[in-house]
Amino acid sequence: MWKGVWAALLLLATVCVQRGYAKEAKGTQSLGHVSVVIVGGTGDLAKKYLWQGFFQLYANQVSSGYSFSFYGGSLLPNDKATPILFEVLKGVVCPRELSVERCALVREQFLRLAEYRQLKTSEDYQALGKHLTEQLTQEGIVEAGRLFYLSVPAFAYADIAEKINNSCRPTDGAWLRVVLEKPFGHDFSSAQLLSTQLGTSLKDNEMYRIDHYLGKQVVSKILPFRRENSKHLDLIWNKHHIERVEIVLKETLDAKGRIPFYERYGVIRDVIQNHLTEVMTLLTMELPSNLSNTKEVLKNKLKIFSALQHLDRNCAAIGQYQAYNAEVQEELSKTKEHFSLTPTFAGIIVHIDLAQYEGMPVILTSGKMLDERVGYARILFKNDIFCIQSHSSVHCKPKQIVFYFGHGTLQYPAILVSKNLFKPDLMDTEWKEVTEHKDVSVLGLPISDYYVLTPTVEREAYAELISHIFQGRKDSFISAENLLASWSFWTPLLQSLDNTFPRLYPGGADNGNMLDFKLLGREVTFANEAVVMVTQDHMGGSGTESFQVMQGKYRSADMVSAWPEELIVRLAADLQAAAENAVREGGCFHLALSGGSSPLALFQRLARHHYSFPWRDTHVWMVDERCVPLTELDSNFRTLHDHLLQHVKMSYFNIHPMPVQMNQRLCVEEDSGALLYERDITQLVNASSFHFVLLGVGYDGHTASLFPGSKLDARGNSLVAFTESPAKPHQRMSLTLKAINQAQKVGVLVMGKSKHELVTQLSRVKDNPNNWPITGIRPTSGRLVWYIDYDALLG
Ligand code: BG6
């Protein structure tokens, strides 16, 4: 039967050639011919959105003076693909404003102007290029431009771009626009590589990187809405008034049928790195003075990217719907033992380091197989009114602005402003206020509590963007800089999540509250913890109390041992007790802290639970530092700052980072950084004896930055020294054994199964600081306590 269809299509194509492309433009001045080629023209996206979008473009432009021809291309041979294409083309629908007769005519013309071409080899592209040029000559028409839409996997981009460059460039004076669908890479370096590869064939102004969220009507009106309502928003668009920003895309669909793609990308790369991030920048960027100035918009977006605080795995809660793994096994032909760690759900908290937004959480969340399909960005404002009686009166209710992308309870795109905020102005005549509502609730408020703005005519995002490509409007597309800035923000989080187990969720309404997550400062955790089973047998069953925290001896010093959490609770309590004692006795507490990952949990515990810690009278010193600027992520001071110092109220004068950077260089002996630090210690710390020094111990037995083989005794009487680490960055500054051993109390924190062997080995070795620097820790008159968790102690 398709043979008949194909014959009909061929006939139509012939008619098209006979009748000529320029026919529609008759009577109007000819503006030239536009050839559109959809590479991947029979794929899903093309079927669902692209052909419809191009048809709409055609319908809108057919009388404008431009003439068109359309080509669907793919790797398939003509006889296979032509009937598929024909079926798709038959399905296009007219814009509502066209009359029935006009619609029939325009559709028929569109069908005549479209044809399939196999686009596989260089010869295929050469033939296409030749065909396009010959058609122009035959018709005697001027060329306006060529538009290639690459709706194919990203790995094919560079090759196709090269073929286009070699054989399909338009005639002189006409434009070339090549549209690229996401994903543009899967991390920073692959995006950079792709960008470089494409750059060898295409100029930047020829590339249109599409993010269809920028074509959604509500998203494209975020900046105009902010501008039009700036008299209200200028005062409240900041941390003092905004409680939090939520950007949400919930989907009910699963990833079935797309597993080869999804398994490689997961939810963060699929929709958060691009769609939700774009929305976040539009909401938080400084308003450009001219909204259509692409350069200014980009500059302001980039400012937001450079102010985003670094993300680590604690900033995200991830999940995977239960059936996903079986889908992966099936679609990727994996065995039953295979299990995937790809997240299909993520809740992420982002902070922006700008005075305007400091401390204001931005939550980005998305997932497959959730209870409903809805997308929105909600700005929730603080409500400073205390209601005594009528809690349902409007000024007691949440104050919020919701950019509602569509679906959900409302079912149409809208911008909603709660009535206790202000009455918004319309952005333009293409938007209207909705005054009659059906009885629905949107994010906790009945619709009647909002002013509601909506587009007069609903338009599909792809159709919008296709018309922007045609107009050469680059402001709705992703620039290379924007793209790389986004990947450089997301890549560290993605890497840190690489081996993290996502929480499994059943899917749909059954998820209940399993995926609810809570914010704790800069961190996110699921609100309801999964139950963890522990066995107590191997502890010898001595009552719950003693089971939780055990006292004992290790290397003939005191030892406290417990499960990790209890150990940290105990260490934090010991620290607070030492601090209170020191302040009571001498007015201040001198604490020296190490880097590394073990103390992070301690820092967090102190920041979140020890509100009565005498921080105002505490001096914080560093046990050691890497020779990198203090702002670098691997600086010990930076870690301490991010996890503790920035959360507690201390005097800046009492914070003592090590001076590793002096005279614009790092750790140079003649800059005397070590001496300077030593002098500060001598001047401020009574008898240079810290009240508490917290140490860790490395796999090679190093402590502070005192490494095996570094002749520790040769340091004489100095308190601070430059040292060398076998690991990068090699240069370090460190307290010496002398400085540490002068302390009143030294705690050594050892955590994690991976330290078990080390703990066993250390329990056997004699004191030999040159081989095992940690064994040189013998406080002269103070006390040494080992804090070892059960994982490290028992393996
Ligand atoms: C696409 C993602 O970019 O966006 C899909 O690849 C996702 O996984 C889709 O379903 C969501 O877009 P929309 O327009 O349906 O919200």
Short mmCIF file of C-alpha atoms in Angstrom, two decimals, residues 34-41 50-51 54 69-74 115-119 125 128-129 131-132 145-151 160 164 168 176-179:
data_model
loop_
_atom_site.label_atom_id
_atom_site.label_comp_id
_atom_site.label_asym_id
_atom_site.label_seq_id
_atom_site.Cartn_x
_atom_site.Cartn_y
_atom_site.Cartn_z
CA VAL A 34 14.99 29.32 1.75
CA SER A 35 15.92 25.63 1.75
CA VAL A 36 15.21 23.75 4.95
CA VAL A 37 16.86 20.39 5.58
CA ILE A 38 15.93 18.34 8.63
CA VAL A 39 18.67 15.79 9.19
CA GLY A 40 16.95 13.09 11.24
CA GLY A 41 13.75 14.09 9.48
CA LEU A 50 9.77 19.81 13.88
CA TRP A 51 7.65 19.24 10.78
CA PHE A 54 8.27 24.22 9.90
CA SER A 69 11.66 23.99 -0.15
CA PHE A 70 11.85 21.33 2.58
CA TYR A 71 13.95 18.20 2.76
CA GLY A 72 13.75 15.42 5.28
CA GLY A 73 16.99 13.47 5.44
CA SER A 74 18.18 10.40 7.31
CA GLU A 115 10.79 15.68 -0.24
CA TYR A 116 12.95 12.95 1.28
CA ARG A 117 16.67 12.49 0.58
CA GLN A 118 18.99 9.90 1.95
CA LEU A 119 21.83 11.71 3.73
CA TYR A 125 25.58 15.70 0.73
CA LEU A 128 22.07 17.63 -2.13
CA GLY A 129 24.28 20.72 -2.42
CA HIS A 131 20.53 19.90 -6.27
CA LEU A 132 19.88 23.00 -4.15
CA GLY A 145 19.50 31.06 3.00
CA ARG A 146 19.87 27.40 3.96
CA LEU A 147 18.69 26.02 7.25
CA PHE A 148 19.95 22.63 8.43
CA TYR A 149 18.24 21.22 11.51
CA LEU A 150 20.37 18.42 13.01
CA SER A 151 17.97 16.23 14.93
CA ILE A 160 27.58 16.28 9.37
CA ILE A 164 27.60 20.69 5.11
CA CYS A 168 26.16 22.48 1.06
CA LEU A 176 23.64 29.36 6.53
CA ARG A 177 22.01 28.40 9.82
CA VAL A 178 22.70 25.04 11.42
CA VAL A 179 20.48 24.10 14.33
#
